[in-house]
PDB file of N, CA and C in Angstrom:
ATOM      1  N   MET Z 263     -13.311 116.292 107.088  1.00  0.00           N
ATOM      2  CA  MET Z 263     -12.955 116.249 108.313  1.00  0.00           C
ATOM      3  C   MET Z 263     -13.575 117.447 109.120  1.00  0.00           C
ATOM      4  N   GLY Z 264     -14.329 118.183 108.413  1.00  0.00           N
ATOM      5  CA  GLY Z 264     -14.890 119.451 108.924  1.00  0.00           C
ATOM      6  C   GLY Z 264     -13.847 120.635 109.413  1.00  0.00           C
ATOM      7  N   LEU Z 265     -12.689 120.611 108.693  1.00  0.00           N
ATOM      8  CA  LEU Z 265     -11.799 121.711 109.012  1.00  0.00           C
ATOM      9  C   LEU Z 265     -11.582 122.873 108.113  1.00  0.00           C
ATOM     10  N   GLU Z 266     -12.672 123.133 107.363  1.00  0.00           N
ATOM     11  CA  GLU Z 266     -12.479 124.109 106.518  1.00  0.00           C
ATOM     12  C   GLU Z 266     -12.021 125.546 107.017  1.00  0.00           C
ATOM     13  N   ASP Z 267     -12.344 125.745 108.374  1.00  0.00           N
ATOM     14  CA  ASP Z 267     -12.126 127.011 108.974  1.00  0.00           C
ATOM     15  C   ASP Z 267     -10.648 127.029 109.498  1.00  0.00           C
ATOM     16  N   VAL Z 268     -10.170 125.771 109.409  1.00  0.00           N
ATOM     17  CA  VAL Z 268      -8.763 125.630 110.090  1.00  0.00           C
ATOM     18  C   VAL Z 268      -7.742 125.531 109.151  1.00  0.00           C
ATOM     19  N   ILE Z 269      -7.967 124.770 107.979  1.00  0.00           N
ATOM     20  CA  ILE Z 269      -6.950 124.500 106.989  1.00  0.00           C
ATOM     21  C   ILE Z 269      -7.266 125.071 105.692  1.00  0.00           C
ATOM     22  N   ASP Z 270      -6.330 125.658 104.907  1.00  0.00           N
ATOM     23  CA  ASP Z 270      -6.378 126.243 103.642  1.00  0.00           C
ATOM     24  C   ASP Z 270      -5.400 125.389 102.865  1.00  0.00           C
ATOM     25  N   ALA Z 271      -5.723 124.584 101.750  1.00  0.00           N
ATOM     26  CA  ALA Z 271      -4.860 123.895 100.944  1.00  0.00           C
ATOM     27  C   ALA Z 271      -4.275 124.962  99.908  1.00  0.00           C
ATOM     28  N   THR Z 272      -2.984 124.818  99.607  1.00  0.00           N
ATOM     29  CA  THR Z 272      -2.592 125.747  98.740  1.00  0.00           C
ATOM     30  C   THR Z 272      -1.361 125.088  97.714  1.00  0.00           C
ATOM     31  N   ASP Z 273      -1.169 125.434  96.643  1.00  0.00           N
ATOM     32  CA  ASP Z 273      -0.162 124.801  95.780  1.00  0.00           C
ATOM     33  C   ASP Z 273       1.021 125.947  95.896  1.00  0.00           C
ATOM     34  N   ASP Z 274       1.026 126.963  96.748  1.00  0.00           N
ATOM     35  CA  ASP Z 274       2.324 127.851  96.861  1.00  0.00           C
ATOM     36  C   ASP Z 274       2.889 127.418  98.124  1.00  0.00           C
ATOM     37  N   ILE Z 275       4.136 126.767  97.919  1.00  0.00           N
ATOM     38  CA  ILE Z 275       4.902 126.389  98.899  1.00  0.00           C
ATOM     39  C   ILE Z 275       5.328 127.432  99.844  1.00  0.00           C
ATOM     40  N   GLY Z 276       5.607 128.699  99.261  1.00  0.00           N
ATOM     41  CA  GLY Z 276       6.072 129.739  99.933  1.00  0.00           C
ATOM     42  C   GLY Z 276       5.031 130.330 100.983  1.00  0.00           C
ATOM     43  N   THR Z 277       3.811 130.078 101.028  1.00  0.00           N
ATOM     44  CA  THR Z 277       2.792 130.431 101.884  1.00  0.00           C
ATOM     45  C   THR Z 277       2.383 129.274 102.847  1.00  0.00           C
ATOM     46  N   ALA Z 278       2.809 128.126 102.598  1.00  0.00           N
ATOM     47  CA  ALA Z 278       2.370 126.913 103.496  1.00  0.00           C
ATOM     48  C   ALA Z 278       3.195 126.884 104.758  1.00  0.00           C
ATOM     49  N   ASP Z 279       2.376 126.324 105.688  1.00  0.00           N
ATOM     50  CA  ASP Z 279       2.989 125.879 106.995  1.00  0.00           C
ATOM     51  C   ASP Z 279       3.595 124.511 107.124  1.00  0.00           C
ATOM     52  N   ALA Z 280       2.991 123.651 106.179  1.00  0.00           N
ATOM     53  CA  ALA Z 280       3.419 122.175 105.964  1.00  0.00           C
ATOM     54  C   ALA Z 280       3.196 121.816 104.789  1.00  0.00           C
ATOM     55  N   ILE Z 281       4.037 120.704 104.344  1.00  0.00           N
ATOM     56  CA  ILE Z 281       3.749 120.166 102.990  1.00  0.00           C
ATOM     57  C   ILE Z 281       3.355 118.678 103.305  1.00  0.00           C
ATOM     58  N   ILE Z 282       2.332 118.211 102.657  1.00  0.00           N
ATOM     59  CA  ILE Z 282       2.042 116.709 102.538  1.00  0.00           C
ATOM     60  C   ILE Z 282       2.157 116.267 101.175  1.00  0.00           C
ATOM     61  N   ALA Z 283       3.046 115.406 101.100  1.00  0.00           N
ATOM     62  CA  ALA Z 283       3.346 114.749  99.866  1.00  0.00           C
ATOM     63  C   ALA Z 283       3.520 113.170  99.710  1.00  0.00           C
ATOM     64  N   SER Z 284       3.103 112.673  98.455  1.00  0.00           N
ATOM     65  CA  SER Z 284       3.254 111.136  98.557  1.00  0.00           C
ATOM     66  C   SER Z 284       4.870 110.927  98.217  1.00  0.00           C
ATOM     67  N   SER Z 285       5.364 109.662  98.738  1.00  0.00           N
ATOM     68  CA  SER Z 285       6.503 109.330  98.497  1.00  0.00           C
ATOM     69  C   SER Z 285       7.003 109.353  96.952  1.00  0.00           C
ATOM     70  N   SER Z 286       6.126 108.890  96.132  1.00  0.00           N
ATOM     71  CA  SER Z 286       6.319 108.807  94.772  1.00  0.00           C
ATOM     72  C   SER Z 286       6.250 110.299  94.182  1.00  0.00           C
ATOM     73  N   GLU Z 287       5.439 111.195  94.638  1.00  0.00           N
ATOM     74  CA  GLU Z 287       5.566 112.641  94.403  1.00  0.00           C
ATOM     75  C   GLU Z 287       6.983 113.265  94.605  1.00  0.00           C
ATOM     76  N   THR Z 288       7.609 112.960  95.751  1.00  0.00           N
ATOM     77  CA  THR Z 288       8.897 113.509  96.136  1.00  0.00           C
ATOM     78  C   THR Z 288       9.936 112.802  95.167  1.00  0.00           C
ATOM     79  N   LYS Z 289       9.709 111.496  94.833  1.00  0.00           N
ATOM     80  CA  LYS Z 289      10.804 111.070  93.990  1.00  0.00           C
ATOM     81  C   LYS Z 289      10.631 111.669  92.570  1.00  0.00           C
ATOM     82  N   LEU Z 290       9.478 111.839  92.043  1.00  0.00           N
ATOM     83  CA  LEU Z 290       9.301 112.387  90.687  1.00  0.00           C
ATOM     84  C   LEU Z 290       9.646 113.869  90.726  1.00  0.00           C
ATOM     85  N   ASN Z 291       9.495 114.672  91.756  1.00  0.00           N
ATOM     86  CA  ASN Z 291       9.848 116.085  91.997  1.00  0.00           C
ATOM     87  C   ASN Z 291      11.140 116.301  93.093  1.00  0.00           C
ATOM     88  N   PRO Z 292      12.085 115.905  92.747  1.00  0.00           N
ATOM     89  CA  PRO Z 292      13.367 115.954  93.845  1.00  0.00           C
ATOM     90  C   PRO Z 292      13.538 117.488  94.352  1.00  0.00           C
ATOM     91  N   TRP Z 293      12.938 118.355  93.690  1.00  0.00           N
ATOM     92  CA  TRP Z 293      13.066 119.816  94.162  1.00  0.00           C
ATOM     93  C   TRP Z 293      12.325 120.181  95.440  1.00  0.00           C
ATOM     94  N   ILE Z 294      11.161 119.453  95.651  1.00  0.00           N
ATOM     95  CA  ILE Z 294      10.612 119.566  96.621  1.00  0.00           C
ATOM     96  C   ILE Z 294      11.227 119.721  98.083  1.00  0.00           C
ATOM     97  N   PRO Z 295      12.097 118.830  98.454  1.00  0.00           N
ATOM     98  CA  PRO Z 295      12.627 118.850  99.749  1.00  0.00           C
ATOM     99  C   PRO Z 295      13.565 120.112  99.829  1.00  0.00           C
ATOM    100  N   GLY Z 296      14.139 120.531  98.808  1.00  0.00           N
ATOM    101  CA  GLY Z 296      14.921 121.781  98.644  1.00  0.00           C
ATOM    102  C   GLY Z 296      14.326 123.003  98.855  1.00  0.00           C
ATOM    103  N   VAL Z 297      13.138 123.108  98.095  1.00  0.00           N
ATOM    104  CA  VAL Z 297      12.150 124.272  98.237  1.00  0.00           C
ATOM    105  C   VAL Z 297      11.592 124.280  99.804  1.00  0.00           C
ATOM    106  N   ALA Z 298      11.254 123.230 100.332  1.00  0.00           N
ATOM    107  CA  ALA Z 298      10.887 123.064 101.667  1.00  0.00           C
ATOM    108  C   ALA Z 298      11.951 123.620 102.628  1.00  0.00           C
ATOM    109  N   LYS Z 299      13.054 123.102 102.465  1.00  0.00           N
ATOM    110  CA  LYS Z 299      14.240 123.572 103.350  1.00  0.00           C
ATOM    111  C   LYS Z 299      14.397 124.935 103.294  1.00  0.00           C
ATOM    112  N   PHE Z 300      14.468 125.526 102.090  1.00  0.00           N
ATOM    113  CA  PHE Z 300      14.567 126.937 101.787  1.00  0.00           C
ATOM    114  C   PHE Z 300      13.642 127.810 102.632  1.00  0.00           C
ATOM    115  N   HIS Z 301      12.370 127.430 102.534  1.00  0.00           N
ATOM    116  CA  HIS Z 301      11.222 128.072 103.200  1.00  0.00           C
ATOM    117  C   HIS Z 301      11.055 127.524 104.607  1.00  0.00           C
ATOM    118  N   GLN Z 302      11.973 126.611 105.125  1.00  0.00           N
ATOM    119  CA  GLN Z 302      11.814 126.109 106.460  1.00  0.00           C
ATOM    120  C   GLN Z 302      10.582 125.523 106.882  1.00  0.00           C
ATOM    121  N   ILE Z 303      10.023 124.753 105.934  1.00  0.00           N
ATOM    122  CA  ILE Z 303       8.648 124.038 106.019  1.00  0.00           C
ATOM    123  C   ILE Z 303       8.926 122.492 106.302  1.00  0.00           C
ATOM    124  N   PRO Z 304       8.298 121.823 107.290  1.00  0.00           N
ATOM    125  CA  PRO Z 304       8.294 120.424 107.447  1.00  0.00           C
ATOM    126  C   PRO Z 304       7.415 119.711 106.192  1.00  0.00           C
ATOM    127  N   ILE Z 305       8.098 118.542 105.935  1.00  0.00           N
ATOM    128  CA  ILE Z 305       7.334 117.671 104.961  1.00  0.00           C
ATOM    129  C   ILE Z 305       6.805 116.530 105.654  1.00  0.00           C
ATOM    130  N   PHE Z 306       5.594 116.241 105.398  1.00  0.00           N
ATOM    131  CA  PHE Z 306       5.076 114.971 105.964  1.00  0.00           C
ATOM    132  C   PHE Z 306       4.845 114.064 104.560  1.00  0.00           C
ATOM    133  N   VAL Z 307       5.632 112.911 104.647  1.00  0.00           N
ATOM    134  CA  VAL Z 307       5.426 112.144 103.398  1.00  0.00           C
ATOM    135  C   VAL Z 307       4.711 110.899 103.655  1.00  0.00           C
ATOM    136  N   ILE Z 308       3.768 110.691 102.908  1.00  0.00           N
ATOM    137  CA  ILE Z 308       2.776 109.562 103.023  1.00  0.00           C
ATOM    138  C   ILE Z 308       3.115 108.611 102.030  1.00  0.00           C
ATOM    139  N   LYS Z 309       2.993 107.201 102.294  1.00  0.00           N
ATOM    140  CA  LYS Z 309       3.527 106.285 101.335  1.00  0.00           C
ATOM    141  C   LYS Z 309       2.458 106.067 100.157  1.00  0.00           C
ATOM    142  N   SER Z 310       1.367 106.355 100.490  1.00  0.00           N
ATOM    143  CA  SER Z 310       0.253 106.292  99.343  1.00  0.00           C
ATOM    144  C   SER Z 310      -0.820 107.234  99.776  1.00  0.00           C
ATOM    145  N   ASN Z 311      -1.695 107.489  98.644  1.00  0.00           N
ATOM    146  CA  ASN Z 311      -2.674 108.528  98.945  1.00  0.00           C
ATOM    147  C   ASN Z 311      -4.085 108.032  99.438  1.00  0.00           C
ATOM    148  N   THR Z 312      -3.873 107.331 100.562  1.00  0.00           N
ATOM    149  CA  THR Z 312      -4.981 106.690 101.177  1.00  0.00           C
ATOM    150  C   THR Z 312      -5.629 107.863 102.217  1.00  0.00           C
ATOM    151  N   MET Z 313      -6.922 107.565 102.392  1.00  0.00           N
ATOM    152  CA  MET Z 313      -7.476 108.677 103.434  1.00  0.00           C
ATOM    153  C   MET Z 313      -6.863 108.562 104.814  1.00  0.00           C
ATOM    154  N   ALA Z 314      -6.659 107.234 105.185  1.00  0.00           N
ATOM    155  CA  ALA Z 314      -6.076 107.085 106.509  1.00  0.00           C
ATOM    156  C   ALA Z 314      -4.893 107.858 106.733  1.00  0.00           C
ATOM    157  N   GLU Z 315      -3.793 107.888 105.557  1.00  0.00           N
ATOM    158  CA  GLU Z 315      -2.556 108.454 105.864  1.00  0.00           C
ATOM    159  C   GLU Z 315      -2.752 109.996 105.761  1.00  0.00           C
ATOM    160  N   MET Z 316      -3.709 110.355 104.943  1.00  0.00           N
ATOM    161  CA  MET Z 316      -3.831 111.779 104.742  1.00  0.00           C
ATOM    162  C   MET Z 316      -4.420 112.416 106.298  1.00  0.00           C
ATOM    163  N   VAL Z 317      -5.366 111.863 106.726  1.00  0.00           N
ATOM    164  CA  VAL Z 317      -5.995 112.017 108.017  1.00  0.00           C
ATOM    165  C   VAL Z 317      -4.934 112.138 109.157  1.00  0.00           C
ATOM    166  N   LYS Z 318      -4.086 111.085 109.132  1.00  0.00           N
ATOM    167  CA  LYS Z 318      -3.036 111.081 110.083  1.00  0.00           C
ATOM    168  C   LYS Z 318      -2.088 111.957 109.939  1.00  0.00           C
ATOM    169  N   ALA Z 319      -1.751 112.558 108.832  1.00  0.00           N
ATOM    170  CA  ALA Z 319      -0.798 113.639 108.444  1.00  0.00           C
ATOM    171  C   ALA Z 319      -1.355 114.844 108.996  1.00  0.00           C
ATOM    172  N   ILE Z 320      -2.530 115.221 108.633  1.00  0.00           N
ATOM    173  CA  ILE Z 320      -3.357 116.349 109.018  1.00  0.00           C
ATOM    174  C   ILE Z 320      -3.444 116.532 110.611  1.00  0.00           C
ATOM    175  N   ARG Z 321      -3.858 115.362 111.252  1.00  0.00           N
ATOM    176  CA  ARG Z 321      -3.814 115.402 112.642  1.00  0.00           C
ATOM    177  C   ARG Z 321      -2.640 115.683 113.291  1.00  0.00           C
ATOM    178  N   MET Z 322      -1.417 115.182 112.689  1.00  0.00           N
ATOM    179  CA  MET Z 322      -0.108 115.541 113.112  1.00  0.00           C
ATOM    180  C   MET Z 322       0.294 116.977 113.054  1.00  0.00           C
ATOM    181  N   ILE Z 323      -0.092 117.393 111.923  1.00  0.00           N
ATOM    182  CA  ILE Z 323       0.046 118.850 111.592  1.00  0.00           C
ATOM    183  C   ILE Z 323      -0.526 119.712 112.670  1.00  0.00           C
ATOM    184  N   LEU Z 324      -1.988 119.493 112.940  1.00  0.00           N
ATOM    185  CA  LEU Z 324      -2.764 120.206 113.817  1.00  0.00           C
ATOM    186  C   LEU Z 324      -2.457 119.983 115.322  1.00  0.00           C
ATOM    187  N   GLY Z 325      -1.491 118.890 115.591  1.00  0.00           N
ATOM    188  CA  GLY Z 325      -1.258 118.713 116.945  1.00  0.00           C
ATOM    189  C   GLY Z 325      -2.249 117.827 117.660  1.00  0.00           C
ATOM    190  N   VAL Z 326      -3.091 117.087 116.979  1.00  0.00           N
ATOM    191  CA  VAL Z 326      -3.948 116.167 117.417  1.00  0.00           C
ATOM    192  C   VAL Z 326      -3.341 114.762 117.780  1.00  0.00           C
ATOM    193  N   GLU Z 327      -2.175 114.456 117.195  1.00  0.00           N
ATOM    194  CA  GLU Z 327      -1.357 113.375 117.448  1.00  0.00           C
ATOM    195  C   GLU Z 327      -0.398 113.705 118.435  1.00  0.00           C
ATOM    196  N   SER Z 328       0.455 112.744 118.730  1.00  0.00           N
ATOM    197  CA  SER Z 328       1.492 112.954 119.800  1.00  0.00           C
ATOM    198  C   SER Z 328       2.586 114.014 119.234  1.00  0.00           C
ATOM    199  N   PHE Z 329       2.795 114.237 117.898  1.00  0.00           N
ATOM    200  CA  PHE Z 329       3.856 114.979 117.425  1.00  0.00           C
ATOM    201  C   PHE Z 329       3.682 116.389 117.865  1.00  0.00           C
ATOM    202  N   GLY Z 330       2.574 116.990 118.307  1.00  0.00           N
ATOM    203  CA  GLY Z 330       2.614 118.318 118.835  1.00  0.00           C
ATOM    204  C   GLY Z 330       2.022 119.218 117.775  1.00  0.00           C
ATOM    205  N   PRO Z 331       1.647 120.441 118.339  1.00  0.00           N
ATOM    206  CA  PRO Z 331       1.185 121.448 117.477  1.00  0.00           C
ATOM    207  C   PRO Z 331       2.283 122.173 116.651  1.00  0.00           C
ATOM    208  N   MET Z 332       1.816 122.845 115.669  1.00  0.00           N
ATOM    209  CA  MET Z 332       2.719 123.263 114.582  1.00  0.00           C
ATOM    210  C   MET Z 332       3.647 124.375 115.368  1.00  0.00           C
ATOM    211  N   SER Z 333       3.019 125.078 116.181  1.00  0.00           N
ATOM    212  CA  SER Z 333       3.931 126.219 116.920  1.00  0.00           C
ATOM    213  C   SER Z 333       5.179 125.617 117.575  1.00  0.00           C
ATOM    214  N   LYS Z 334       4.958 124.482 117.992  1.00  0.00           N
ATOM    215  CA  LYS Z 334       6.114 123.718 118.509  1.00  0.00           C
ATOM    216  C   LYS Z 334       7.126 123.161 117.841  1.00  0.00           C
ATOM    217  N   LEU Z 335       6.827 123.085 116.420  1.00  0.00           N
ATOM    218  CA  LEU Z 335       7.956 122.481 115.359  1.00  0.00           C
ATOM    219  C   LEU Z 335       9.147 123.527 115.364  1.00  0.00           C
ATOM    220  N   PRO Z 336      10.381 122.594 115.131  1.00  0.00           N
ATOM    221  CA  PRO Z 336      11.503 123.649 115.075  1.00  0.00           C
ATOM    222  C   PRO Z 336      11.495 124.456 113.907  1.00  0.00           C
ATOM    223  N   SER Z 337      11.888 125.726 114.137  1.00  0.00           N
ATOM    224  CA  SER Z 337      11.597 126.746 112.984  1.00  0.00           C
ATOM    225  C   SER Z 337      12.792 126.667 112.073  1.00  0.00           C
ATOM    226  N   LYS Z 338      14.065 126.100 112.542  1.00  0.00           N
ATOM    227  CA  LYS Z 338      15.234 126.350 111.636  1.00  0.00           C
ATOM    228  C   LYS Z 338      15.498 125.039 111.002  1.00  0.00           C
ATOM    229  N   ASP Z 339      14.953 123.819 111.512  1.00  0.00           N
ATOM    230  CA  ASP Z 339      15.324 122.541 110.829  1.00  0.00           C
ATOM    231  C   ASP Z 339      14.236 122.035 110.189  1.00  0.00           C
ATOM    232  N   VAL Z 340      14.340 121.646 108.840  1.00  0.00           N
ATOM    233  CA  VAL Z 340      13.498 121.083 107.983  1.00  0.00           C
ATOM    234  C   VAL Z 340      13.640 119.522 108.067  1.00  0.00           C
ATOM    235  N   PHE Z 341      12.641 118.878 108.263  1.00  0.00           N
ATOM    236  CA  PHE Z 341      12.785 117.369 108.265  1.00  0.00           C
ATOM    237  C   PHE Z 341      11.629 116.704 107.587  1.00  0.00           C
ATOM    238  N   ASP Z 342      11.757 115.488 107.290  1.00  0.00           N
ATOM    239  CA  ASP Z 342      10.758 114.673 106.749  1.00  0.00           C
ATOM    240  C   ASP Z 342      10.070 113.777 107.746  1.00  0.00           C
ATOM    241  N   ILE Z 343       8.888 113.627 107.658  1.00  0.00           N
ATOM    242  CA  ILE Z 343       8.174 112.777 108.582  1.00  0.00           C
ATOM    243  C   ILE Z 343       7.399 111.726 107.704  1.00  0.00           C
ATOM    244  N   GLU Z 344       7.705 110.443 107.767  1.00  0.00           N
ATOM    245  CA  GLU Z 344       7.112 109.527 106.912  1.00  0.00           C
ATOM    246  C   GLU Z 344       5.758 108.932 107.768  1.00  0.00           C
ATOM    247  N   ILE Z 345       4.668 108.853 106.987  1.00  0.00           N
ATOM    248  CA  ILE Z 345       3.462 108.585 107.553  1.00  0.00           C
ATOM    249  C   ILE Z 345       3.098 107.133 107.015  1.00  0.00           C
ATOM    250  N   GLU Z 346       2.927 106.148 107.922  1.00  0.00           N
ATOM    251  CA  GLU Z 346       2.625 104.801 107.259  1.00  0.00           C
ATOM    252  C   GLU Z 346       1.114 104.573 107.568  1.00  0.00           C
ATOM    253  N   ASP Z 347       0.480 103.752 106.686  1.00  0.00           N
ATOM    254  CA  ASP Z 347      -0.835 103.432 106.656  1.00  0.00           C
ATOM    255  C   ASP Z 347      -1.238 102.610 107.726  1.00  0.00           C
ATOM    256  N   ASN Z 348      -1.323 103.190 108.793  1.00  0.00           N
ATOM    257  CA  ASN Z 348      -1.998 102.355 109.943  1.00  0.00           C
ATOM    258  C   ASN Z 348      -3.405 102.837 110.249  1.00  0.00           C
ATOM    259  N   THR Z 349      -4.320 101.969 110.195  1.00  0.00           N
ATOM    260  CA  THR Z 349      -5.768 102.385 110.386  1.00  0.00           C
ATOM    261  C   THR Z 349      -5.936 102.971 111.660  1.00  0.00           C
ATOM    262  N   PRO Z 350      -6.534 104.214 111.564  1.00  0.00           N
ATOM    263  CA  PRO Z 350      -6.814 105.080 112.872  1.00  0.00           C
ATOM    264  C   PRO Z 350      -7.660 104.370 113.601  1.00  0.00           C
TER     265      PRO Z 350
END
């Protein structure tokens, strides 16, 4: 997507601004929502690892979609956002 200067992928939840996880990953690792809540990080749950879903989640995080920019996300409430595979 040409966003190398904007996005850094990390495995360290403590330094993340958002989490993108597949629904199967969150089922296999039920601790993910708890850690996200502790760090006050939103979780974007994608139903499958398709490029369309990942692109849509990234666009939402960056504020390109109607969800809005990360700076406007509530800082105290953690929530799950489910991304469905709708072709962009």
